XYZ file of C-alpha atoms in Angstrom:
313
model
C -115.176 23.808 41.769
C -117.058 22.904 44.927
C -119.204 20.508 43.255
C -116.370 18.809 41.647
C -114.349 18.690 44.843
C -117.341 17.244 46.993
C -117.915 14.534 44.350
C -114.360 13.513 44.512
C -114.392 13.468 48.274
C -117.493 11.358 48.201
C -115.927 8.837 45.965
C -112.781 8.764 48.021
C -114.802 8.248 51.056
C -116.667 5.297 49.461
C -113.403 3.504 48.513
C -111.928 4.146 51.993
C -115.084 2.607 53.667
C -115.050 -0.387 51.313
C -111.337 -0.880 52.037
C -111.908 -0.852 55.736
C -114.752 -3.650 55.704
C -117.488 -1.216 56.470
C -119.037 -1.419 52.939
C -119.054 -3.705 49.906
C -118.134 -7.399 50.163
C -116.659 -8.865 53.466
C -113.590 -10.646 53.507
C -114.177 -14.515 53.610
C -113.553 -16.395 56.967
C -113.795 -19.829 58.274
C -113.923 -22.612 55.733
C -114.185 -20.249 52.999
C -110.736 -19.270 51.636
C -111.794 -16.937 48.927
C -114.701 -15.726 46.721
C -114.872 -15.104 43.007
C -117.745 -12.684 42.146
C -119.588 -14.094 45.098
C -118.870 -17.678 44.356
C -117.129 -19.434 47.476
C -114.071 -21.485 47.363
C -114.020 -23.638 50.434
C -111.159 -25.369 52.234
C -112.504 -28.823 51.185
C -112.319 -27.479 47.525
C -108.755 -26.350 47.942
C -107.771 -29.725 49.747
C -109.234 -31.412 46.570
C -107.210 -29.245 44.311
C -104.065 -30.279 46.236
C -105.003 -33.851 45.472
C -103.295 -35.412 48.541
C -99.920 -33.461 48.177
C -98.088 -33.657 51.333
C -95.544 -30.909 52.275
C -94.147 -30.737 55.905
C -92.405 -27.379 55.632
C -94.763 -24.683 56.620
C -93.523 -22.122 54.186
C -93.536 -24.491 51.256
C -96.943 -25.820 52.349
C -98.243 -22.278 52.186
C -96.670 -21.568 48.665
C -98.235 -24.799 47.300
C -101.641 -24.008 48.813
C -101.487 -20.485 47.180
C -100.584 -21.666 44.022
C -103.497 -24.148 44.056
C -105.836 -21.512 45.197
C -104.813 -19.213 42.278
C -105.449 -22.294 39.778
C -109.001 -22.300 41.281
C -109.607 -18.611 41.092
C -108.465 -18.450 37.412
C -110.585 -21.453 36.634
C -113.711 -19.890 38.108
C -112.990 -16.716 36.260
C -112.674 -18.637 32.832
C -115.901 -20.514 33.734
C -117.846 -17.348 34.698
C -116.693 -15.766 31.356
C -117.694 -18.828 29.450
C -121.170 -18.827 31.003
C -121.650 -15.148 30.217
C -120.986 -16.123 26.732
C -123.593 -19.050 26.921
C -120.974 -21.616 26.241
C -122.718 -23.871 28.784
C -125.824 -23.896 26.627
C -124.294 -25.392 23.402
C -124.694 -28.981 22.291
C -120.887 -29.343 22.228
C -120.721 -28.539 26.015
C -123.687 -30.847 26.838
C -121.864 -33.695 24.832
C -118.583 -33.155 26.604
C -120.225 -33.077 29.819
C -121.801 -36.315 29.338
C -118.706 -37.879 28.001
C -116.698 -36.605 31.125
C -119.428 -37.981 33.543
C -119.515 -41.284 31.888
C -115.495 -41.642 32.096
C -115.719 -40.644 35.742
C -118.139 -43.074 36.710
C -116.586 -45.807 34.527
C -113.235 -45.301 36.278
C -114.830 -45.393 39.660
C -116.431 -48.668 38.772
C -113.137 -50.020 37.579
C -111.307 -48.797 40.773
C -114.250 -50.664 42.793
C -113.662 -53.819 40.708
C -109.944 -53.607 41.638
C -110.600 -53.876 45.315
C -109.971 -56.930 47.260
C -107.045 -58.180 45.282
C -104.708 -60.033 47.547
C -101.024 -59.389 47.686
C -98.898 -62.010 45.887
C -96.863 -64.195 48.273
C -93.301 -63.354 48.642
C -92.216 -66.551 47.338
C -93.834 -65.865 43.939
C -91.948 -62.413 43.798
C -88.647 -64.178 44.637
C -89.378 -66.690 41.749
C -90.016 -63.812 39.433
C -86.874 -61.983 40.319
C -84.789 -65.053 39.930
C -86.422 -65.763 36.509
C -85.763 -62.219 35.155
C -81.768 -61.629 35.510
C -81.980 -58.834 32.992
C -84.362 -56.887 35.016
C -82.708 -57.481 38.177
C -79.229 -59.194 38.928
C -77.974 -58.198 35.445
C -79.891 -54.962 35.193
C -78.302 -52.321 33.073
C -78.912 -48.588 32.321
C -78.023 -47.526 28.837
C -77.658 -44.228 27.029
C -79.177 -44.812 23.408
C -78.612 -42.419 20.540
C -81.457 -42.503 18.076
C -82.648 -41.353 14.642
C -86.467 -41.293 14.028
C -87.878 -40.952 10.741
C -91.088 -41.923 9.002
C -91.573 -45.403 7.551
C -88.872 -46.160 4.932
C -89.122 -47.959 1.636
C -87.223 -51.336 1.044
C -84.655 -49.637 -1.024
C -83.602 -47.488 2.054
C -83.638 -50.353 4.208
C -81.120 -52.022 1.885
C -78.962 -48.920 1.936
C -78.877 -48.975 5.921
C -77.437 -52.524 5.894
C -73.768 -51.710 5.582
C -73.992 -48.596 7.863
C -71.974 -48.806 10.983
C -72.485 -45.276 12.501
C -75.659 -43.038 12.909
C -73.674 -40.467 10.842
C -73.764 -42.943 8.074
C -77.608 -43.522 8.579
C -77.986 -39.687 8.466
C -76.177 -39.584 5.216
C -78.464 -42.129 3.699
C -81.564 -40.330 4.969
C -80.209 -37.057 3.668
C -79.374 -38.524 0.228
C -83.028 -39.802 0.143
C -84.312 -36.408 1.244
C -86.179 -37.778 4.292
C -87.105 -35.814 7.366
C -85.612 -37.116 10.495
C -84.886 -36.279 14.116
C -82.164 -37.175 16.435
C -82.898 -38.072 20.187
C -80.831 -39.433 22.994
C -82.854 -41.442 25.462
C -82.097 -43.582 28.713
C -83.137 -47.272 28.648
C -83.463 -48.996 31.932
C -83.665 -52.862 31.465
C -85.687 -52.968 34.775
C -88.788 -51.580 32.924
C -87.912 -52.914 29.339
C -89.677 -56.035 27.908
C -87.613 -59.232 28.875
C -87.457 -60.114 25.152
C -86.216 -56.870 24.182
C -83.381 -57.006 26.860
C -82.340 -60.457 25.617
C -82.151 -59.056 22.136
C -80.024 -56.167 23.290
C -77.810 -58.577 25.387
C -76.821 -60.444 22.224
C -75.725 -57.335 20.092
C -72.111 -56.722 19.470
C -70.860 -53.465 20.951
C -71.634 -50.404 18.873
C -73.981 -52.436 16.778
C -76.857 -50.435 14.965
C -80.253 -51.840 15.407
C -83.510 -50.778 13.771
C -87.129 -51.225 15.293
C -90.115 -50.210 13.430
C -93.013 -48.379 15.121
C -96.508 -47.565 13.735
C -95.638 -44.937 11.068
C -92.054 -44.545 11.972
C -88.653 -46.280 11.987
C -86.275 -45.843 14.876
C -82.468 -46.430 14.355
C -80.469 -46.965 17.470
C -77.100 -47.386 18.777
C -75.980 -47.776 22.328
C -73.603 -45.086 23.536
C -72.999 -46.066 27.070
C -74.153 -49.008 29.271
C -73.346 -49.691 33.032
C -74.352 -52.252 35.368
C -76.902 -51.294 38.080
C -77.855 -54.553 39.991
C -81.228 -54.486 41.578
C -81.192 -57.079 44.191
C -82.331 -58.013 47.878
C -85.275 -56.937 49.669
C -86.168 -53.834 47.682
C -86.045 -55.849 44.389
C -88.457 -58.504 46.146
C -90.922 -55.544 47.169
C -90.588 -53.982 43.742
C -91.641 -57.430 42.121
C -94.373 -57.890 44.742
C -95.806 -54.468 43.826
C -95.691 -55.275 40.294
C -97.189 -58.520 40.406
C -100.051 -57.157 42.375
C -100.588 -54.565 39.730
C -100.699 -57.355 37.068
C -103.159 -59.559 38.996
C -105.490 -56.358 39.593
C -105.458 -55.726 36.026
C -106.339 -59.422 35.205
C -109.086 -59.310 37.892
C -110.568 -56.122 36.349
C -110.316 -57.391 33.025
C -112.085 -60.632 33.649
C -114.882 -58.691 35.673
C -115.442 -56.343 32.813
C -115.733 -59.316 30.277
C -118.291 -60.994 32.486
C -120.229 -57.708 32.633
C -120.089 -57.284 29.029
C -121.103 -60.844 28.127
C -123.846 -60.855 30.774
C -125.321 -57.512 29.356
C -124.867 -58.465 25.831
C -128.750 -58.556 25.313
C -129.134 -55.016 26.407
C -127.160 -53.725 23.506
C -128.654 -53.364 20.037
C -126.534 -52.085 17.210
C -127.307 -50.386 13.950
C -126.724 -52.897 11.215
C -124.178 -50.649 9.642
C -122.235 -50.378 12.918
C -122.588 -54.002 14.142
C -119.223 -55.583 15.282
C -117.881 -58.450 13.262
C -117.634 -61.839 14.917
C -114.332 -62.391 16.406
C -112.061 -64.662 14.234
C -111.365 -68.095 15.459
C -107.924 -68.717 16.712
C -105.560 -70.612 14.438
C -104.853 -74.335 15.099
C -101.191 -73.764 15.906
C -100.637 -72.981 19.558
C -97.180 -71.229 19.028
C -97.231 -67.780 20.450
C -97.288 -64.730 18.104
C -93.725 -62.803 18.064
C -93.958 -59.466 19.429
C -91.887 -56.687 18.313
C -90.059 -54.173 20.709
C -88.406 -50.739 20.454
C -86.429 -48.604 22.716
C -88.154 -45.383 23.898
C -87.419 -42.840 26.654
C -89.804 -45.147 28.829
C -90.091 -48.460 27.420
C -93.549 -49.923 28.034
C -93.493 -52.825 30.558
C -94.841 -56.158 28.810
C -97.807 -57.933 30.432
C -95.328 -60.464 31.922
C -93.255 -57.824 33.680
C -94.391 -56.233 37.003
C -94.681 -52.321 36.531
C -95.154 -50.810 39.888
C -96.219 -47.038 39.967
C -93.081 -45.753 41.459
C -89.736 -47.222 40.205
C -86.982 -47.749 42.838
C -84.222 -45.087 43.016
C -80.957 -45.615 41.258
């Protein structure tokens, strides 16, 4: 009994000493916010995880920092477990590391190429706002009911022609034993392609309209539409930001094209993978028609400015 008791007391004493900081690992201090099996997590690493998040409230800031720190801790635990299983020694890991490194460096180079693009003059933004009333002065926000299905046959298209409601469309799809899904999305003409906005403006109230997508068909009906004019200085600034984004994209594209052409002699293809020569442009200069389809967040066309942060409604 004495031996058993002594062993237990010794174990208890060891735990107590470790808990008091007199034995075992010491609590990190200074620029080290935590350690995971001896691997340090620094303040710099924590700030990088926060990725520039700004929170002024002290309590909220602490909660955000703690959540970020826990993400780092969990990630390091997973990494340590993966290394213990020698996953970092596999060909698949090496391939993904190389790909991630290339993507990172390519992205950094593109951002460097984007530097130095001048802000567009205010007068240019004013002209753009005036030329796109559907985006600005006549801006509308619409609630659109949709039915999405896979590509349909010409016979089904013919059956859809007389339909006036989405319920009738559903009946056609059910009769053809087609799978489909109903959605409701919000469409803001501020961020929709101008040609698409023009098409919507010519539709009779309640008209069903169909747009194809790669591998799918979307049947739409506007349930509600309200005018939300976007004018004044905020609209001009929005247009200026979008035009700068467009100019930056164009500048980067040109620099990348120059890089590709000037480095063509450095690239040697296997004959089986050699790219085909670009087809010559047709003699006609008529622009190609573009299709558009409403989605939850319609893509902005090349001709439309698309700032990173849309204005508050």
